[in-house]
CSV table of C-alpha atoms in Angstrom, one decimal:
chain,number,residue,atom,x,y,z
L,1,MET,CA,0.1,0.0,0.0
L,2,LYS,CA,2.7,2.2,1.0
L,3,THR,CA,4.5,1.9,-2.9
L,4,TRP,CA,0.9,2.8,-3.9
L,5,LYS,CA,0.7,6.5,-2.4
L,6,LYS,CA,4.1,7.3,-3.2
L,7,LYS,CA,3.4,7.0,-7.3
L,8,LEU,CA,0.6,8.5,-6.4
L,9,THR,CA,2.7,12.2,-5.1
L,10,LYS,CA,4.0,14.5,-6.9
L,11,GLU,CA,5.8,12.6,-10.8
L,12,ASN,CA,2.0,11.3,-10.7
L,13,MET,CA,0.5,14.6,-10.4
L,14,ALA,CA,1.9,16.0,-12.4
L,15,ILE,CA,1.7,13.6,-16.0
L,16,MET,CA,-2.1,13.1,-14.2
L,17,ALA,CA,-2.7,17.4,-14.6
L,18,LEU,CA,-0.9,17.4,-18.1
L,19,LEU,CA,-3.0,14.6,-19.0
L,20,GLY,CA,-6.2,16.9,-18.4
L,21,ILE,CA,-4.7,20.2,-20.4
L,22,LEU,CA,-3.6,17.7,-23.7
L,23,LEU,CA,-7.9,16.1,-23.4
L,24,MET,CA,-8.4,20.0,-22.6
L,25,VAL,CA,-6.4,21.3,-26.0
L,26,ILE,CA,-8.1,18.7,-28.0
L,27,ALA,CA,-11.5,19.3,-27.4
L,28,ILE,CA,-11.2,22.4,-27.7
L,29,PRO,CA,-10.7,22.8,-31.9
L,30,VAL,CA,-13.5,20.3,-32.7
L,31,LYS,CA,-16.2,22.3,-30.9
L,32,LYS,CA,-14.4,25.7,-32.8
L,33,THR,CA,-14.0,22.7,-36.5
L,34,GLU,CA,-18.1,22.5,-36.0
L,35,THR,CA,-18.9,26.2,-35.7
L,36,GLN,CA,-16.9,26.9,-38.8
L,37,LYS,CA,-18.7,24.2,-40.6
L,38,ASP,CA,-22.5,25.8,-39.4
L,39,GLN,CA,-21.8,29.0,-40.6
L,40,THR,CA,-20.1,28.2,-44.2
L,41,ALA,CA,-22.9,25.7,-44.7
L,42,ALA,CA,-25.1,28.7,-45.6
L,43,PRO,CA,-23.5,30.9,-48.1
L,44,GLU,CA,-24.8,34.9,-47.8
L,45,ASN,CA,-27.2,36.6,-50.1
L,46,LYS,CA,-26.0,39.8,-50.4
L,47,SER,CA,-29.2,42.5,-51.7
L,48,THR,CA,-28.4,45.2,-53.8
L,49,ALA,CA,-30.3,48.2,-54.7
L,50,SER,CA,-31.7,47.0,-58.8
L,51,GLY,CA,-34.3,44.4,-57.1
L,52,THR,CA,-30.8,42.4,-57.5
L,53,GLN,CA,-29.1,39.8,-55.1
L,54,GLU,CA,-25.6,37.6,-55.3
L,55,THR,CA,-24.5,34.7,-53.3
L,56,GLU,CA,-21.1,34.3,-52.2
L,57,GLU,CA,-20.8,31.7,-54.6
L,58,GLU,CA,-22.1,32.9,-57.8
L,59,ASP,CA,-19.9,35.5,-57.0
L,60,ASN,CA,-17.6,33.4,-58.7
L,61,THR,CA,-17.8,34.5,-61.9
L,62,GLY,CA,-14.2,31.8,-62.6
L,63,GLY,CA,-17.4,28.2,-63.2
L,64,TYR,CA,-19.2,29.8,-65.3
L,65,ALA,CA,-16.4,32.0,-67.5
L,66,GLY,CA,-14.7,28.1,-67.2
L,67,GLU,CA,-17.7,26.0,-68.5
L,68,LEU,CA,-17.3,28.6,-71.5
L,69,GLU,CA,-14.0,28.1,-72.4
L,70,GLU,CA,-14.1,24.8,-71.9
L,71,ARG,CA,-16.3,24.6,-74.2
L,72,LEU,CA,-15.3,27.2,-76.8
L,73,GLU,CA,-11.7,24.6,-76.5
L,74,SER,CA,-14.0,21.3,-78.2
L,75,LEU,CA,-15.8,23.3,-80.7
L,76,LEU,CA,-12.3,24.8,-82.1
L,77,ALA,CA,-10.5,21.8,-81.9
L,78,SER,CA,-12.7,19.8,-84.3
L,79,MET,CA,-12.4,22.6,-86.8
L,80,GLU,CA,-10.0,22.1,-90.2
L,81,GLY,CA,-7.6,23.7,-89.6
L,82,VAL,CA,-7.2,25.9,-86.1
L,83,GLY,CA,-5.4,22.2,-84.4
L,84,ASN,CA,-5.0,22.2,-80.7
L,85,VAL,CA,-6.3,25.4,-78.9
L,86,LYS,CA,-6.5,27.0,-75.9
L,87,VAL,CA,-9.1,30.1,-75.3
L,88,MET,CA,-9.6,32.9,-72.8
L,89,VAL,CA,-13.1,34.7,-72.0
L,90,THR,CA,-13.6,37.1,-69.8
L,91,LEU,CA,-16.4,38.4,-68.3
L,92,ASP,CA,-18.1,42.4,-68.1
L,93,SER,CA,-19.3,41.3,-64.2
L,94,SER,CA,-21.1,38.7,-62.4
L,95,ARG,CA,-24.1,36.1,-62.3
L,96,GLU,CA,-27.1,38.7,-61.2
L,97,GLN,CA,-30.9,37.3,-59.9
L,98,VAL,CA,-33.3,39.0,-60.0
L,99,VAL,CA,-35.5,38.7,-57.7
L,100,GLU,CA,-39.5,39.7,-58.0
L,101,LYS,CA,-41.4,43.0,-57.2
L,102,ASP,CA,-45.1,43.4,-56.4
L,103,ILE,CA,-45.5,47.7,-58.0
L,104,PRO,CA,-49.4,48.0,-57.4
L,105,SER,CA,-50.1,51.4,-59.0
L,106,THR,CA,-52.9,53.8,-58.7
L,107,MET,CA,-54.3,56.5,-60.9
L,108,ASP,CA,-56.9,59.6,-59.3
L,109,THR,CA,-57.6,61.7,-62.7
L,110,THR,CA,-59.5,64.9,-61.5
L,111,LYS,CA,-61.5,67.3,-63.9
L,112,GLU,CA,-62.2,71.1,-62.4
L,113,THR,CA,-63.6,73.7,-63.8
L,114,ASP,CA,-63.0,77.6,-63.5
L,115,SER,CA,-65.1,80.5,-62.6
L,116,THR,CA,-64.3,81.6,-66.2
L,117,GLY,CA,-65.4,78.4,-68.2
L,118,GLY,CA,-61.6,76.9,-68.6
L,119,SER,CA,-60.9,73.4,-67.3
L,120,ARG,CA,-58.6,71.4,-66.2
L,121,ASP,CA,-57.4,67.9,-65.3
L,122,VAL,CA,-55.2,66.8,-63.0
L,123,ILE,CA,-53.6,62.6,-62.4
L,124,ASN,CA,-52.5,61.9,-59.5
L,125,SER,CA,-50.5,58.5,-60.3
L,126,ARG,CA,-49.1,56.7,-57.0
L,127,GLN,CA,-46.4,53.5,-57.1
L,128,GLU,CA,-45.6,51.2,-54.5
L,129,GLU,CA,-42.4,48.6,-55.0
L,130,THR,CA,-41.9,45.9,-52.1
L,131,THR,CA,-40.4,42.8,-52.8
L,132,VAL,CA,-41.9,39.2,-53.9
L,133,TYR,CA,-41.0,36.5,-50.4
L,134,VAL,CA,-41.0,33.1,-50.8
L,135,THR,CA,-41.9,31.2,-46.9
L,136,ASP,CA,-40.1,27.1,-47.1
L,137,SER,CA,-40.4,24.9,-44.7
L,138,ALA,CA,-39.0,26.2,-41.3
L,139,GLY,CA,-41.5,29.1,-41.6
L,140,ASN,CA,-37.7,31.0,-43.8
L,141,LYS,CA,-38.6,34.3,-46.0
L,142,THR,CA,-36.7,34.2,-48.8
L,143,PRO,CA,-36.7,36.7,-51.5
L,144,TYR,CA,-38.8,35.0,-55.1
L,145,VAL,CA,-36.0,34.6,-58.3
L,146,SER,CA,-38.1,35.1,-61.2
L,147,LYS,CA,-34.4,34.8,-63.1
L,148,ILE,CA,-30.8,34.3,-63.0
L,149,ARG,CA,-28.7,36.9,-65.8
L,150,GLU,CA,-25.9,35.5,-66.9
L,151,PRO,CA,-22.7,37.7,-67.3
L,152,SER,CA,-22.2,38.7,-70.7
L,153,ILE,CA,-18.4,38.6,-72.4
L,154,GLU,CA,-15.9,41.2,-71.8
L,155,GLY,CA,-13.7,38.8,-75.0
L,156,VAL,CA,-12.2,36.4,-75.9
L,157,THR,CA,-8.9,35.9,-76.8
L,158,VAL,CA,-8.4,32.2,-78.7
L,159,VAL,CA,-4.4,31.2,-78.8
L,160,ALA,CA,-4.2,28.3,-81.7
L,161,GLN,CA,-2.0,26.4,-84.0
L,162,GLY,CA,-3.8,27.6,-87.1
L,163,GLY,CA,-3.8,31.2,-85.3
L,164,GLY,CA,-1.1,32.7,-88.1
L,165,ASN,CA,-3.3,31.7,-91.0
L,166,ALA,CA,-5.0,34.1,-90.8
L,167,VAL,CA,-8.0,32.6,-93.2
L,168,ILE,CA,-8.5,30.0,-89.9
L,169,GLN,CA,-8.0,33.5,-88.0
L,170,LYS,CA,-11.2,34.5,-89.7
L,171,ASN,CA,-13.2,31.5,-89.5
L,172,ILE,CA,-12.3,31.7,-85.8
L,173,THR,CA,-13.6,35.5,-85.6
L,174,GLU,CA,-16.8,34.3,-87.2
L,175,VAL,CA,-18.3,31.9,-85.0
L,176,ILE,CA,-17.4,33.4,-81.8
L,177,GLN,CA,-19.4,36.7,-83.3
L,178,ALA,CA,-22.5,34.0,-84.0
L,179,LEU,CA,-22.3,32.2,-80.6
L,180,PHE,CA,-21.4,35.2,-78.3
L,181,GLY,CA,-23.0,38.1,-80.2
L,182,ILE,CA,-19.5,40.3,-79.7
L,183,GLU,CA,-17.6,42.8,-82.2
L,184,ALA,CA,-15.1,41.9,-84.3
L,185,HIS,CA,-12.3,44.1,-82.3
L,186,LYS,CA,-13.6,42.2,-78.6
L,187,ILE,CA,-11.5,38.6,-80.4
L,188,LYS,CA,-8.3,38.7,-80.3
L,189,VAL,CA,-6.3,35.2,-82.6
L,190,VAL,CA,-2.8,34.4,-82.3
L,191,LYS,CA,-0.8,31.6,-83.2
L,192,MET,CA,0.4,28.8,-80.7
L,193,LYS,CA,4.5,28.9,-80.3
């Protein structure tokens, strides 16, 4: 029994205290990461004055531009004489969600006649604008999105193996103009090294 009491003294108490501190250190980061996951699970909405909404996830237009680039690369690579191709598409803004608005208006017309026989029409009009909300099963209200506007294309650059040939350049430029409706001066085709 004496040996057990000896071992329970200073050394063992210090080891037990260190073990307790170690357990606390291990438990603290687990709680913080769970709350961080909860906060990042739902993207924040940013409302703009024009009745549109952007989410942080959608604010990054790299996905949309990247998809356009991949599709255009595969299309141009299948054209005769183009060869290997790289495409870069630049956008002028980010994706917008157009929020539905309820805009009731009233108009009153009054005809006034004065003592000299003159008359005039007085028109009073009033218009209000309110956002339409949708309530989900949990009771949360979110604005009703009527449509999503993709950003417009500002310019396209194509680097192609056949980009040194004037006929190939013209064909690539015409294809991009037909697909995206942008002017020829916003398209640049160059030869790949």
